Structures are given as structure tokens and as C-alpha cells.
Coordinates of C-alpha atoms and ligand atoms in Angstrom, one line a residue:
M1 CA 20.2 -40.4 67.3
C2 CA 20.9 -36.3 67.7
G3 CA 24.0 -34.4 68.4
I4 CA 23.8 -32.4 71.4
V5 CA 26.2 -29.5 72.6
G6 CA 26.0 -27.1 76.1
V7 CA 29.2 -24.8 76.8
V8 CA 29.6 -22.5 79.7
S9 CA 31.8 -19.9 79.3
S10 CA 32.9 -16.7 80.1
E11 CA 33.8 -16.5 76.2
N12 CA 31.5 -16.3 73.0
C13 CA 28.6 -19.5 74.3
Q14 CA 27.0 -19.0 71.5
H15 CA 29.8 -20.0 68.9
Q16 CA 31.8 -22.5 70.4
V17 CA 27.8 -24.3 70.7
L18 CA 27.4 -24.1 67.0
E19 CA 30.4 -25.4 66.3
G20 CA 30.2 -28.4 67.9
L21 CA 27.0 -29.3 66.5
K22 CA 28.9 -28.6 63.2
K23 CA 30.9 -31.3 64.2
L24 CA 27.9 -34.2 65.5
Q25 CA 26.2 -33.7 61.9
Y26 CA 26.6 -36.7 61.6
R27 CA 24.4 -37.7 64.6
G28 CA 21.3 -36.0 62.1
Y29 CA 20.4 -33.1 60.5
D30 CA 17.3 -32.0 59.8
S31 CA 16.8 -28.9 61.8
A32 CA 18.9 -27.6 64.6
G33 CA 18.3 -24.9 67.9
I34 CA 20.2 -23.7 70.3
C35 CA 19.2 -22.0 73.6
L36 CA 21.1 -19.1 74.9
K37 CA 20.9 -17.8 79.0
M38 CA 21.8 -14.3 78.7
G39 CA 20.7 -12.7 82.2
G40 CA 18.9 -14.6 83.5
E41 CA 16.8 -15.3 80.8
L42 CA 16.3 -18.7 77.8
V43 CA 16.4 -17.5 74.3
A44 CA 15.8 -19.5 71.5
F45 CA 16.9 -20.4 67.8
K46 CA 15.8 -22.8 65.3
A47 CA 16.3 -23.6 61.7
K48 CA 14.5 -26.2 59.8
G49 CA 18.1 -28.0 57.4
S50 CA 21.6 -27.7 59.1
V51 CA 23.9 -26.3 61.9
E52 CA 24.8 -23.7 58.8
D53 CA 21.0 -22.5 57.8
L54 CA 20.9 -22.1 61.9
E55 CA 23.7 -19.9 62.3
K56 CA 22.4 -17.5 59.7
K57 CA 19.4 -17.1 61.7
C58 CA 21.4 -16.1 64.6
P59 CA 22.5 -12.9 65.5
E60 CA 25.8 -12.0 66.4
N61 CA 27.8 -12.5 69.5
M62 CA 25.1 -12.5 71.8
E63 CA 26.0 -12.4 75.2
A64 CA 25.2 -15.2 76.8
A65 CA 26.9 -17.3 79.7
L66 CA 25.4 -20.8 78.6
A67 CA 24.2 -22.5 75.8
V68 CA 22.5 -25.5 74.2
G69 CA 22.4 -26.6 71.2
H70 CA 20.8 -29.5 68.8
T71 CA 21.0 -31.1 65.9
R72 CA 18.1 -33.0 64.7
W73 CA 17.0 -36.5 63.5
A74 CA 14.0 -37.2 63.7
T75 CA 12.3 -39.7 65.6
H76 CA 8.7 -38.0 67.4
G77 CA 7.0 -35.3 65.2
S78 CA 7.6 -34.3 61.9
V79 CA 10.8 -31.9 60.6
C80 CA 9.9 -28.3 61.3
E81 CA 11.0 -25.5 64.0
K82 CA 8.3 -26.5 66.3
N83 CA 9.9 -29.8 66.1
A84 CA 13.2 -28.6 66.9
H85 CA 14.9 -29.2 70.1
P86 CA 15.6 -26.2 72.3
I87 CA 12.3 -27.8 73.9
F88 CA 10.8 -25.2 76.4
S89 CA 8.1 -26.4 79.4
A90 CA 4.3 -24.3 78.7
N91 CA 5.7 -22.3 81.1
K92 CA 8.8 -20.9 80.2
H93 CA 10.7 -22.4 82.9
W94 CA 12.9 -25.1 81.2
A95 CA 14.5 -26.1 78.2
V96 CA 15.5 -29.2 77.5
V97 CA 18.2 -30.4 74.5
H98 CA 17.4 -34.7 74.0
N99 CA 19.2 -37.6 71.8
G100 CA 16.9 -40.5 72.4
I101 CA 13.5 -41.8 72.8
I102 CA 11.2 -41.6 75.7
E103 CA 9.0 -45.1 75.2
N104 CA 6.5 -44.0 77.9
F105 CA 6.4 -40.5 76.9
P106 CA 2.0 -41.4 75.3
Q107 CA 1.5 -42.5 78.7
L108 CA 3.8 -39.7 80.8
Q109 CA 1.4 -37.1 78.0
Y110 CA -1.9 -38.6 79.4
D111 CA -1.1 -38.6 82.9
L112 CA 0.6 -34.9 82.6
A113 CA -2.9 -33.1 80.8
K114 CA -5.2 -34.7 82.8
E115 CA -2.8 -32.2 85.3
G116 CA -3.7 -29.2 83.2
V117 CA 0.1 -29.4 81.1
C118 CA -0.9 -28.9 77.5
F119 CA 2.1 -30.1 75.0
K120 CA 2.9 -27.5 72.2
T121 CA 5.4 -29.9 70.3
E122 CA 4.6 -33.6 68.6
T123 CA 7.7 -34.4 70.1
D124 CA 8.9 -37.3 72.6
T125 CA 10.7 -35.0 74.6
E126 CA 8.3 -32.3 75.7
V127 CA 7.4 -34.6 78.3
I128 CA 11.1 -34.1 80.3
S129 CA 10.5 -30.2 80.1
A130 CA 6.9 -30.5 81.2
L131 CA 8.1 -33.6 84.0
L132 CA 11.2 -30.4 85.1
A133 CA 8.1 -27.3 85.7
L134 CA 6.4 -29.2 88.0
D135 CA 9.5 -28.5 89.9
N136 CA 8.6 -30.7 93.1
F137 CA 12.1 -30.4 94.3
K138 CA 14.2 -27.0 95.4
D139 CA 17.2 -28.2 94.1
P140 CA 17.6 -28.5 90.1
I141 CA 19.1 -31.7 89.8
Q142 CA 17.2 -33.0 92.4
N143 CA 13.9 -32.3 89.6
L144 CA 16.1 -33.5 87.0
I145 CA 16.9 -37.1 88.7
W146 CA 13.9 -37.8 90.0
A147 CA 11.8 -36.7 86.4
C148 CA 14.6 -39.1 84.4
G149 CA 13.0 -41.8 87.3
R150 CA 10.0 -41.6 85.7
L151 CA 11.3 -42.0 82.0
K152 CA 11.3 -45.2 80.6
G153 CA 13.7 -45.4 76.5
S154 CA 17.5 -43.7 75.5
Y155 CA 18.3 -40.2 76.1
A156 CA 21.0 -38.1 76.9
I157 CA 19.6 -34.6 78.0
C158 CA 21.2 -31.1 78.7
A159 CA 18.9 -29.3 80.0
V160 CA 18.3 -25.9 82.0
Q161 CA 16.8 -23.3 83.8
Q162 CA 15.2 -20.1 83.4
S163 CA 17.5 -18.9 87.0
D164 CA 20.6 -16.8 88.4
Q165 CA 22.5 -20.1 88.3
N166 CA 24.9 -20.9 85.3
Q167 CA 24.9 -24.3 85.1
I168 CA 23.7 -27.5 82.4
L169 CA 22.0 -30.0 84.4
V170 CA 22.9 -33.0 82.8
A171 CA 21.9 -36.9 82.4
K172 CA 22.1 -40.2 81.0
K173 CA 20.4 -43.8 79.7
K174 CA 21.7 -45.3 76.6
S175 CA 22.8 -42.3 74.3
P176 CA 26.1 -41.0 74.6
L177 CA 27.4 -38.5 76.9
Y178 CA 30.6 -36.4 77.7
I179 CA 31.8 -33.7 79.7
F180 CA 35.0 -31.4 79.3
S181 CA 35.9 -29.1 82.6
S182 CA 39.2 -27.0 82.4
G183 CA 38.2 -24.9 85.5
S184 CA 37.2 -21.6 83.7
E185 CA 34.7 -23.2 80.9
S186 CA 33.0 -26.9 80.7
M187 CA 31.8 -28.4 77.9
V188 CA 29.2 -31.1 77.3
A189 CA 28.9 -32.8 74.0
S190 CA 27.0 -36.8 72.1
D191 CA 30.6 -36.6 71.0
P192 CA 34.5 -35.8 72.3
V193 CA 34.9 -34.6 69.6
C194 CA 33.7 -31.2 69.9
F195 CA 35.7 -30.7 73.3
P196 CA 38.9 -28.7 72.6
E197 CA 41.2 -31.0 74.7
D198 CA 41.7 -34.6 75.4
Q199 CA 41.1 -35.4 78.4
Y200 CA 37.1 -35.7 79.0
Y201 CA 34.3 -37.2 81.3
R202 CA 32.2 -40.7 80.2
L203 CA 28.9 -40.1 82.1
E204 CA 27.3 -44.2 82.4
D205 CA 24.0 -44.8 82.4
D206 CA 22.2 -43.5 85.1
E207 CA 24.8 -40.8 86.0
F208 CA 23.9 -36.7 86.5
A209 CA 26.0 -34.1 86.7
S210 CA 25.4 -30.2 87.0
V211 CA 27.7 -28.8 84.7
S212 CA 29.2 -24.7 85.3
Q213 CA 32.1 -22.4 84.3
T214 CA 33.8 -23.7 87.3
G215 CA 33.3 -27.5 87.2
V216 CA 31.0 -30.8 87.6
I217 CA 29.4 -32.2 90.5
F218 CA 28.8 -35.7 89.6
Y219 CA 25.3 -37.5 91.2
N220 CA 24.1 -41.1 91.0
K221 CA 20.8 -41.7 90.9
N222 CA 20.1 -41.4 94.4
G223 CA 21.2 -38.1 94.2
K224 CA 24.5 -38.8 96.3
R225 CA 27.4 -37.5 94.6
I226 CA 30.2 -39.3 93.4
V227 CA 33.7 -38.7 91.5
K228 CA 34.3 -39.7 88.1
E229 CA 37.6 -39.7 86.1
T230 CA 38.5 -38.4 83.2
Q231 CA 40.1 -40.2 80.5
G232 CA 41.0 -39.2 76.9
A233 CA 42.9 -39.8 73.6
I234 CA 39.9 -39.2 71.3
T235 CA 40.8 -37.7 67.0
K236 CA 42.6 -34.8 66.4
Q237 CA 40.5 -31.9 64.3
S238 CA 43.0 -31.7 62.1
Q239 CA 42.3 -35.1 60.7
I240 CA 39.0 -34.9 60.2
S241 CA 38.4 -31.8 56.7
K242 CA 37.9 -32.9 53.1
G243 CA 41.1 -31.9 51.9
V244 CA 41.4 -31.1 48.3
F245 CA 38.0 -33.5 47.3
K246 CA 34.7 -32.1 47.2
H247 CA 32.4 -34.3 49.4
F248 CA 34.1 -36.7 52.5
M249 CA 32.3 -39.6 50.7
L250 CA 35.0 -39.0 47.7
K251 CA 37.6 -39.2 50.2
E252 CA 37.4 -41.4 52.3
I253 CA 36.8 -44.1 49.4
Y254 CA 40.6 -42.3 48.4
E255 CA 41.5 -43.2 51.5
T256 CA 40.7 -46.8 51.2
P257 CA 44.7 -48.5 51.3
D258 CA 45.4 -46.2 53.9
G259 CA 43.3 -47.7 56.5
L260 CA 44.3 -51.3 54.6
N261 CA 48.2 -50.0 56.1
A262 CA 47.4 -49.0 59.2
L263 CA 44.9 -52.3 60.1
S264 CA 47.7 -54.2 58.8
E265 CA 50.3 -52.6 61.4
S266 CA 48.0 -53.4 64.2
F267 CA 47.2 -56.9 63.5
A268 CA 51.2 -57.4 63.4
N269 CA 51.6 -56.3 66.7
F270 CA 48.4 -57.1 68.5
D271 CA 49.4 -60.3 71.2
F272 CA 46.8 -62.8 69.9
S273 CA 47.9 -65.4 72.3
K274 CA 44.8 -65.1 74.7
M275 CA 42.7 -65.9 71.3
R276 CA 44.6 -68.5 69.8
K277 CA 44.0 -71.3 73.1
W278 CA 40.1 -70.2 73.2
W279 CA 38.1 -73.6 72.3
I280 CA 34.9 -71.8 69.9
G281 CA 32.3 -74.0 69.2
K282 CA 30.1 -71.2 66.9
V283 CA 30.3 -68.3 65.4
K284 CA 28.4 -64.9 65.3
L285 CA 29.3 -62.0 63.7
I286 CA 26.5 -58.9 64.7
G287 CA 26.1 -55.7 63.2
C288 CA 24.0 -53.5 60.9
G289 CA 24.0 -52.3 57.7
T290 CA 27.1 -52.2 55.9
A291 CA 28.6 -53.8 58.8
Y292 CA 26.2 -56.2 58.6
H293 CA 27.8 -57.4 55.2
A294 CA 30.9 -57.3 56.2
C295 CA 29.6 -59.5 59.0
L296 CA 28.5 -62.1 56.0
M297 CA 32.3 -61.8 54.4
G298 CA 33.7 -62.5 58.3
A299 CA 31.6 -65.5 58.1
R300 CA 32.7 -67.0 55.1
Y301 CA 36.2 -66.9 56.3
F302 CA 35.5 -68.4 59.6
K303 CA 33.6 -71.6 57.8
K304 CA 36.1 -71.7 55.2
H305 CA 39.2 -71.3 56.5
L306 CA 38.5 -72.0 60.0
G307 CA 36.3 -74.7 59.2
L308 CA 33.7 -73.8 61.7
D309 CA 29.6 -73.3 61.9
A310 CA 29.7 -69.0 61.9
E311 CA 26.6 -67.0 60.8
A312 CA 26.1 -63.2 60.4
V313 CA 22.4 -61.8 62.0
T314 CA 22.1 -58.3 62.3
A315 CA 21.9 -57.1 65.3
S316 CA 18.2 -55.3 65.7
E317 CA 17.2 -58.5 64.3
F318 CA 19.8 -60.7 67.5
R319 CA 18.4 -58.8 70.2
Y320 CA 15.5 -59.9 70.0
D321 CA 15.5 -63.5 68.8
K322 CA 15.7 -66.7 70.8
V323 CA 19.7 -67.1 69.6
I324 CA 21.1 -70.5 71.4
L325 CA 24.3 -68.7 72.8
D326 CA 26.4 -70.4 75.4
T327 CA 30.2 -69.8 76.8
S328 CA 32.2 -71.2 73.6
T329 CA 30.1 -68.6 71.7
L330 CA 32.9 -66.8 69.7
C331 CA 30.6 -63.1 69.3
I332 CA 32.3 -60.6 66.8
F333 CA 29.9 -57.2 67.3
V334 CA 31.2 -54.6 64.1
S335 CA 30.4 -51.2 64.1
Q336 CA 32.9 -48.2 62.7
S337 CA 30.8 -45.5 65.3
G338 CA 31.2 -48.0 68.2
E339 CA 27.4 -46.2 69.2
T340 CA 25.3 -48.3 66.9
A341 CA 22.2 -48.9 69.6
D342 CA 20.9 -51.8 68.3
T343 CA 25.1 -53.4 67.6
I344 CA 24.7 -52.3 71.8
A345 CA 22.0 -53.9 72.9
A346 CA 22.7 -57.2 71.0
A347 CA 26.0 -56.8 73.1
Q348 CA 24.7 -56.4 76.1
K349 CA 22.8 -59.9 75.3
A350 CA 25.7 -62.1 74.4
L351 CA 27.6 -61.1 77.6
K352 CA 25.1 -62.8 79.4
H353 CA 25.9 -66.1 78.0
T354 CA 29.7 -65.5 76.4
K355 CA 33.4 -64.1 77.7
K356 CA 34.4 -64.7 73.8
I357 CA 33.4 -61.1 72.6
V358 CA 35.9 -59.0 70.5
A359 CA 34.1 -55.6 69.2
L360 CA 35.9 -54.6 65.9
T361 CA 35.0 -50.6 65.8
N362 CA 36.3 -47.6 64.3
V363 CA 36.0 -45.2 67.8
S364 CA 38.2 -45.9 70.5
Y365 CA 36.6 -44.4 73.1
S366 CA 32.9 -45.7 71.6
T367 CA 30.0 -47.4 73.9
L368 CA 31.0 -50.5 72.3
S369 CA 34.7 -51.2 72.5
S370 CA 33.8 -50.0 76.4
M371 CA 31.6 -52.2 77.4
T372 CA 33.3 -55.9 75.5
P373 CA 35.9 -57.3 76.8
H374 CA 38.2 -57.5 73.7
V375 CA 38.9 -55.0 71.2
L376 CA 40.2 -54.4 68.0
S377 CA 40.3 -51.1 65.7
I378 CA 39.2 -51.3 61.9
C379 CA 42.1 -48.8 61.6
A380 CA 40.8 -46.9 59.3
G381 CA 40.4 -43.1 60.8
P382 CA 37.5 -40.7 60.9
E383 CA 34.4 -41.7 58.4
I384 CA 32.3 -38.7 58.6
A385 CA 30.3 -39.6 54.7
V386 CA 27.5 -41.0 56.2
A387 CA 27.9 -43.7 53.2
S388 CA 30.2 -46.6 54.9
T389 CA 33.3 -46.9 52.5
K390 CA 36.6 -47.8 53.8
A391 CA 35.4 -48.5 57.2
Y392 CA 33.6 -51.3 55.4
S393 CA 37.0 -52.0 53.2
C394 CA 38.3 -52.2 56.5
Q395 CA 36.0 -54.4 58.8
V396 CA 37.0 -57.1 55.9
A397 CA 39.9 -56.8 56.0
A398 CA 40.1 -56.6 59.7
L399 CA 37.9 -60.6 59.4
Y400 CA 40.4 -61.7 57.0
L401 CA 42.9 -61.6 59.2
L402 CA 41.6 -61.9 62.7
V403 CA 40.6 -65.1 61.0
M404 CA 44.0 -65.8 59.9
A405 CA 45.5 -64.8 63.3
L406 CA 43.2 -66.8 64.4
K407 CA 44.2 -70.2 62.1
G408 CA 48.2 -69.6 63.5
E409 CA 51.2 -66.7 63.2
K410 CA 51.9 -68.5 59.9
E411 CA 48.8 -67.3 58.2
L412 CA 48.3 -64.4 59.8
K413 CA 52.3 -63.3 58.5
N414 CA 50.7 -64.9 54.5
A415 CA 47.0 -62.4 55.5
L416 CA 49.2 -59.2 56.0
K417 CA 51.2 -60.0 52.8
N418 CA 47.5 -60.8 51.2
V419 CA 45.9 -57.5 52.5
K420 CA 49.2 -55.0 51.9
K421 CA 49.2 -56.7 48.0
T422 CA 45.4 -56.4 47.5
S423 CA 45.8 -52.1 49.2
K424 CA 49.0 -51.6 46.6
L425 CA 46.6 -52.9 44.3
L426 CA 44.1 -50.9 45.6
E427 CA 45.4 -47.1 45.3
K428 CA 46.4 -47.9 42.0
F429 CA 42.6 -48.6 41.0
Y430 CA 40.4 -45.5 40.1
V431 CA 39.2 -46.7 38.1
N432 CA 36.4 -44.2 35.9
L433 CA 33.2 -44.5 35.7
G434 CA 32.3 -43.0 32.6
R435 CA 28.8 -43.9 31.1
F436 CA 28.4 -46.5 33.3
A437 CA 27.6 -43.7 36.2
E438 CA 25.7 -42.0 33.3
D439 CA 23.6 -44.8 32.6
I440 CA 22.8 -45.8 36.3
S441 CA 21.7 -42.1 37.4
A442 CA 19.2 -42.2 34.9
C443 CA 17.0 -45.5 36.0
Q444 CA 14.5 -46.4 38.5
H445 CA 15.3 -49.8 39.8
V446 CA 18.7 -51.4 39.4
F447 CA 19.5 -54.7 40.0
F448 CA 22.8 -56.8 41.2
I449 CA 23.8 -59.9 40.9
G450 CA 26.8 -62.9 41.9
R451 CA 26.6 -65.9 43.9
G452 CA 28.9 -66.6 47.0
S453 CA 31.9 -63.1 48.3
D454 CA 30.1 -61.5 45.0
Y455 CA 26.3 -61.6 46.7
I456 CA 27.8 -59.8 49.3
T457 CA 29.5 -58.2 47.4
A458 CA 26.7 -57.2 45.3
L459 CA 24.2 -56.4 48.9
E460 CA 26.5 -53.6 49.7
G461 CA 26.5 -52.0 46.2
A462 CA 23.5 -52.4 46.3
L463 CA 22.9 -50.3 50.0
K464 CA 25.9 -48.0 48.7
L465 CA 23.4 -46.3 45.4
K466 CA 20.2 -46.6 46.7
E467 CA 21.6 -44.8 50.3
I468 CA 22.5 -42.1 48.5
S469 CA 20.8 -41.3 44.9
Y470 CA 17.6 -42.5 46.2
I471 CA 16.9 -45.4 43.3
N472 CA 15.4 -48.2 44.3
C473 CA 18.6 -51.2 44.2
N474 CA 17.8 -54.7 44.9
A475 CA 21.2 -57.6 45.3
F476 CA 20.6 -61.1 44.4
P477 CA 21.8 -65.0 44.8
A478 CA 22.4 -64.5 41.0
G479 CA 21.1 -68.5 40.9
E480 CA 17.2 -66.5 42.4
L481 CA 16.4 -64.7 39.2
K482 CA 14.7 -66.6 37.9
H483 CA 12.8 -67.7 41.3
G484 CA 10.7 -64.7 40.8
V485 CA 12.9 -61.6 40.0
L486 CA 13.6 -62.1 36.1
T487 CA 9.3 -60.6 36.1
L488 CA 10.2 -56.9 37.1
I489 CA 13.2 -57.0 34.2
D490 CA 12.7 -55.0 31.2
H491 CA 14.4 -53.2 28.6
S492 CA 15.5 -50.9 30.6
T493 CA 16.7 -52.8 33.7
P494 CA 20.5 -52.1 34.6
V495 CA 21.5 -55.8 35.6
I496 CA 25.2 -55.3 36.9
V497 CA 26.7 -58.6 37.3
I498 CA 29.5 -59.6 40.1
A499 CA 31.9 -62.5 39.1
T500 CA 34.7 -63.2 40.9
E501 CA 34.5 -65.8 41.9
K502 CA 36.4 -68.8 39.8
Q503 CA 34.3 -71.9 40.7
T504 CA 31.1 -69.9 40.3
S505 CA 31.7 -66.9 37.3
D506 CA 30.6 -69.0 34.9
K507 CA 27.3 -70.2 36.8
T508 CA 26.6 -66.3 37.6
M509 CA 27.2 -65.6 33.7
N510 CA 24.3 -68.2 32.6
S511 CA 22.1 -65.9 35.0
A512 CA 23.4 -63.0 33.8
F513 CA 22.5 -63.6 30.0
E514 CA 18.9 -65.0 30.9
A515 CA 18.3 -61.4 31.9
K516 CA 19.6 -60.3 28.9
A517 CA 17.2 -63.1 27.1
R518 CA 14.5 -60.4 28.8
G519 CA 15.7 -57.5 27.5
G520 CA 18.6 -56.9 31.0
K521 CA 21.6 -54.5 30.3
L522 CA 24.2 -56.4 31.9
Y523 CA 27.0 -54.0 33.6
L524 CA 30.2 -56.1 34.7
I525 CA 32.7 -55.8 37.6
S526 CA 35.0 -59.9 37.4
S527 CA 38.7 -60.5 37.8
Q528 CA 38.3 -61.9 34.0
M529 CA 37.2 -60.4 30.4
P530 CA 34.3 -63.0 29.8
N531 CA 35.1 -64.7 26.0
A532 CA 34.6 -63.1 23.5
A533 CA 31.8 -64.6 21.7
S534 CA 29.7 -63.0 25.2
L535 CA 31.3 -59.5 25.1
D536 CA 28.8 -57.9 23.2
K537 CA 26.4 -58.8 25.6
F538 CA 27.6 -56.4 28.1
E539 CA 27.4 -52.3 27.5
M540 CA 30.6 -52.4 29.9
C541 CA 32.9 -55.2 30.9
L542 CA 35.0 -54.2 34.2
T543 CA 38.3 -56.1 35.3
L544 CA 39.6 -56.0 37.9
P545 CA 43.3 -56.3 38.9
Q546 CA 44.3 -60.1 40.5
T547 CA 44.6 -60.5 44.6
C548 CA 44.4 -63.3 46.8
P549 CA 40.8 -64.7 46.1
D550 CA 39.3 -63.8 50.0
L551 CA 40.0 -60.1 49.4
E552 CA 38.9 -59.9 45.9
C553 CA 35.3 -58.4 46.6
L554 CA 37.8 -55.2 48.0
L555 CA 38.9 -54.8 44.4
A556 CA 35.0 -55.1 43.1
T557 CA 33.5 -52.7 46.3
L558 CA 35.7 -49.9 44.8
P559 CA 34.5 -49.3 41.1
L560 CA 30.5 -50.4 43.3
Q561 CA 31.5 -46.9 46.2
L562 CA 32.5 -44.5 43.1
L563 CA 29.6 -45.0 41.3
A564 CA 27.6 -45.1 44.1
Y565 CA 28.8 -41.6 44.8
N566 CA 29.1 -40.6 40.7
V567 CA 25.1 -41.2 40.3
A568 CA 24.7 -38.8 43.6
V569 CA 26.4 -36.1 42.5
M570 CA 25.2 -36.3 38.6
R571 CA 21.5 -37.0 41.2
G572 CA 22.0 -33.5 42.4
N573 CA 21.7 -35.3 45.7
D574 CA 24.6 -34.3 48.9
P575 CA 26.3 -38.2 48.9
D576 CA 27.3 -36.6 52.2
K577 CA 24.1 -36.4 54.0
P578 CA 21.3 -38.2 52.4
R579 CA 18.0 -37.5 52.9
N580 CA 16.4 -38.7 56.6
L581 CA 19.8 -40.7 57.5
A582 CA 22.6 -40.0 60.2
K583 CA 25.6 -41.0 60.3
S584 CA 25.1 -42.8 63.9
V585 CA 22.1 -44.3 64.7
T586 CA 21.9 -44.1 68.3
V587 CA 18.0 -45.2 69.0
E588 CA 16.3 -48.3 68.0
Ligands
M6R1 O1 28.5 -47.5 62.8 P1 27.4 -48.8 62.6 O2 28.8 -50.0 61.6 O3 27.5 -49.7 63.6 O4 26.6 -48.6 61.6 C1 25.9 -49.5 61.3 C2 25.0 -48.8 59.8 O5 24.0 -48.1 60.1 C3 25.5 -48.4 58.5 O6 27.1 -49.1 58.4 C4 24.8 -47.9 57.8 O7 24.2 -49.2 56.8 C5 25.6 -47.6 56.8 N1 25.3 -45.8 56.0 C6 25.9 -47.7 54.9 O8 26.4 -47.2 54.9

């Protein structure tokens, strides 16, 4: 993953790069570094930890003509200062910041070592600076084009050279890179959210650029100059702050109703007439992590309301599996960021077989949005916390609305009412979990069970809790407990029971009582209170308000998100930046 920023300006480049990097920490936050060009020399500062840690190590107001910075999510090489970017060539003439993975780096290292190159880091990136340092061409951009021709994998690169020329050389393949230029300053970044204005260039794969203070020159992979148009419309910075909340995650949970309302408005105004004419043979819904859970829920809606053969597949499986697709297959790609490498690769695969491709994303300028013929926004608004919350609810609601929109205008109208009603209920339903969170925070393992849509909610609840609490959490279809899992239940095992589905909730209760009989501690999240006789079997019963059955999952999800948040805070973890993870997973 990783985030990169470069600035060429007469103003304080160092400050601008550090501020940009702070906005990119959703892409990785295990270490950070900056390279400043001062009087033709390259000077670097690095820190293990966050950009704020790096900032403390940088002397103030260094008068740099240009600066490039990096916030890292380690792929190759441990988390330490040595492996933090910028990565220098052995002769110190070149410094590189890189987002992506160079897949053929062992071979390149071997070849370069034979020529006497000595590697100092454990990173794949060092082969890039080593290739540049061969200085095969006089023109630095030709050097970069040549070096990239030898790379396999994915990269967004900013390279700077020890010389009199103040320029950042950039290259892109599969990892995003954007360029902003105002005539008096220029910037490069992994996300245009770093730019001061919302007009910028989007670099495409195999395009290169030399970025100087006064402008940008673009090249294709043959070294020929090309002309590019700017594009625009990004999220305004003012929207991205914690406001009165202690963490982004909590704020974002509270923003769910706003997202659902914006989604309803957008779907009410969207023209579905073209899609309604599609002849759909089968449906594949593809995503990763939480987005995959939304896909599971979406597949249920397609089966239930349209009687279609619908299947959810994780993008990392879809891209390599033998999947049978034809022109009648509707493929729906779900991704909050629209930058998840596996989802993008899966979409590329699907595009070879069908044009009935819809992307559901939260970022209008994302790679996924730009490559798919039909894009629907989930309208959740910026989501910063690594744990996806409001985006999940909006993804589920968007899939529900899409299914109902395909069914017909009248059905969409009703569905919009249902979403509005659910959103209103969510506004008032911010439960105090009290002892529930305390109990769970003291556990080492937690089980979640449910059937049908409740099983999907259980999967999402377990992912959320494990992601930020670091507790081992597992979700099972309730009926599966007796096929193996019961062996793990003892008097210290909490079992969180989700039972909103009328037709299966009795059965789920039976499975829960089987766990209770082995000592399990039951916590119930249900649309109905259990009968008086079984009440004392539960440590806690949380009764959900009633909404239409298709959207009860959103009401059950909310307390699970709050549970994960509270447990993480009680255990002293930062819920916004869990260890080892990043918000945007741009590598395979
Ligand atoms: O941006 P995407 O929706 O494509 O991200 C997919 C997953 O990486 C993401 O949902 C991840 O599972 C979340 N951290 C879960 O909270």
C-alpha cells in the first residue's frame, strides 16, 4: 500500500509534504520518511511510526526546493528506519519513494549484484534506485522509463536525482498517482485529497511525467511527449475532521443515517431505465473484507426479490479462479475505496467477458469507478477509520435499492421508504452497551452465530471486533456449531447470538442453548425479546427496533460496530489505526 507525496515549490515544501502524508496515513502508518533537495543535495529523515513521529525528527523550515515523502505499510522488509522510504541508490545520487510491489525484485537484485551493486535495505524498492543509478541515459526521464521497463508488478514512483534540476520524476503502473500543477507549484500524490484545488491530472498505467515548479511534462512508455487533460471534483478537506468525536470510527458510525439519506436521494434521482432492459442470466458480487460481506447480503437480495442465481465471491479468489462468465452475467464490484488491488484485478477480468458491470464505490475518482461502465455511489461520505462502518451499511442498502430498482419503479419507491425508516431508527438507536463491552474486552476468543442474513451480520461483527480489538473472533452458521466448533466452548467462551430472521430465529436459539449447555455465555441481539423462560440463559439481551426484514441487518450491525469500538478503546488500542492494517489495500 503506502502513500506518497511530492512537492516542488518556492514555499515550504517540507511542511506541505508532511501535511499531505498525514492525509495519506489511511494507506499505511508503520513508518514514514521524507527526502528534501537542498542546493542540489538530497537529505533524508525517517521514523518508525507515524508521520507525526517523523515530523518531530525533522528540523523546522529547511529551505528545500523540492521534497518527496512516504508513509509505509510494509510489504518487503521489516518495519524499521532502514526500510522506510526514501530508498537511496548506493551512490546516493537517486532517492525513490514507491507504492506497490516489484514482483521480480529477487531476479533484479541477483542481476545487479553481479554488476557489483550492494543492497542496504530489505525492500523491493531498492532495485528501482539501483537501476536508476546505472544512469544509462543522459536524460533522467529516459532513465526512469528504461528502469520501469525492467520492473514487473505494481508501482507508483517518485524519483529525485542529485542535480541542479529541481524536478520529480514519476511513473505509474497499477498503483494510483495524481499530479497537481498551478504554474507556481506542483504536487504529486497517491490521492488528490492532498491537493489544494480540485483540478488535477490522473496518471494512467505506463505513463511518466517530469514535475517541476512551473509545470508538468507527460510521456508515454516510448518516451514521446503526450498531452493530458485535467479532471476534478474531490472531497473538500473541511469534511474530513473528527469534529467532537474522539475517533473517526465513532464519528463514522454516527454518520450512518446521513449516508443512508444521501444514498436514498441519489438512487431516487438515478436513471435505471437502461439497466432494467438488461437480460440477466446470473449475478456475481465481488469485493474484499467488509465489502465482501455486503456482497453476501446483496446476493440474498438478488435471489429473494429477482429469483436470480446470485453468488458473492471474494475478489482475491475471483481473479484467479475458473469463473464462468458470459455477456448475460451481471458483475457487481463493491469497494469503499475503489482502489483495492484484488477488486480492480477482478474487474479487469470480468470486463473481458461482460459489459454488465456495476461498481459500487464511495470514491468517485477511484480507479474502480474510472474503469467500469456503470458506477453507483454508496454516498457514505469520507471514511477514514480503517474499520469500515457506515460504508458497510451504505453498501448493503445500495445493493438492496439496486435490486429493487431492477425490479421496478414502484418497488424502488417502497424500498426507498424502507431505507428512510431504517435510517430514522438508526438515528435514535445508539445503545449503551455497558457491561457487554467490558465482558468481551476481557476475553481471548469470541464466537458469533446466526442463520441466513444473521450469519452474514455475524461474519461482519466478528471481522470488526477482531480487526480493532485483536481478540480472536469467529463467526459460524448457528447450525454448524455441533459439527465441530462446540469442542471449543467452555465456561469462559462468549457466544454472540444474532437472531433477527423470523423463520430461523427459533433454530438459532436452539443452537445457542447447545452452546450454553457446554458453559458458553450467551449475548443476544434480536428483534424480539426471548420468552420469559429462557431469559435467564442470556448474559444480556439487546432488542432491536422493528424495520422491514431486508434491512434488519443494519440495525443488528450498529451495536456490533459500537461493541468493537468500545472493546478496542477499553483494551487501549487505536480503533482508527489498528496494527498491521491499512485502509486502502492497493497491493495484492
Ligand atoms: O476499500 P474496500 O471496500 O475495497 O476495502 C475492502 C477491505 O479491505 C475492507 O472492507 C476491510 O475489510 C475493512 N478494513 C474492514 O473493516
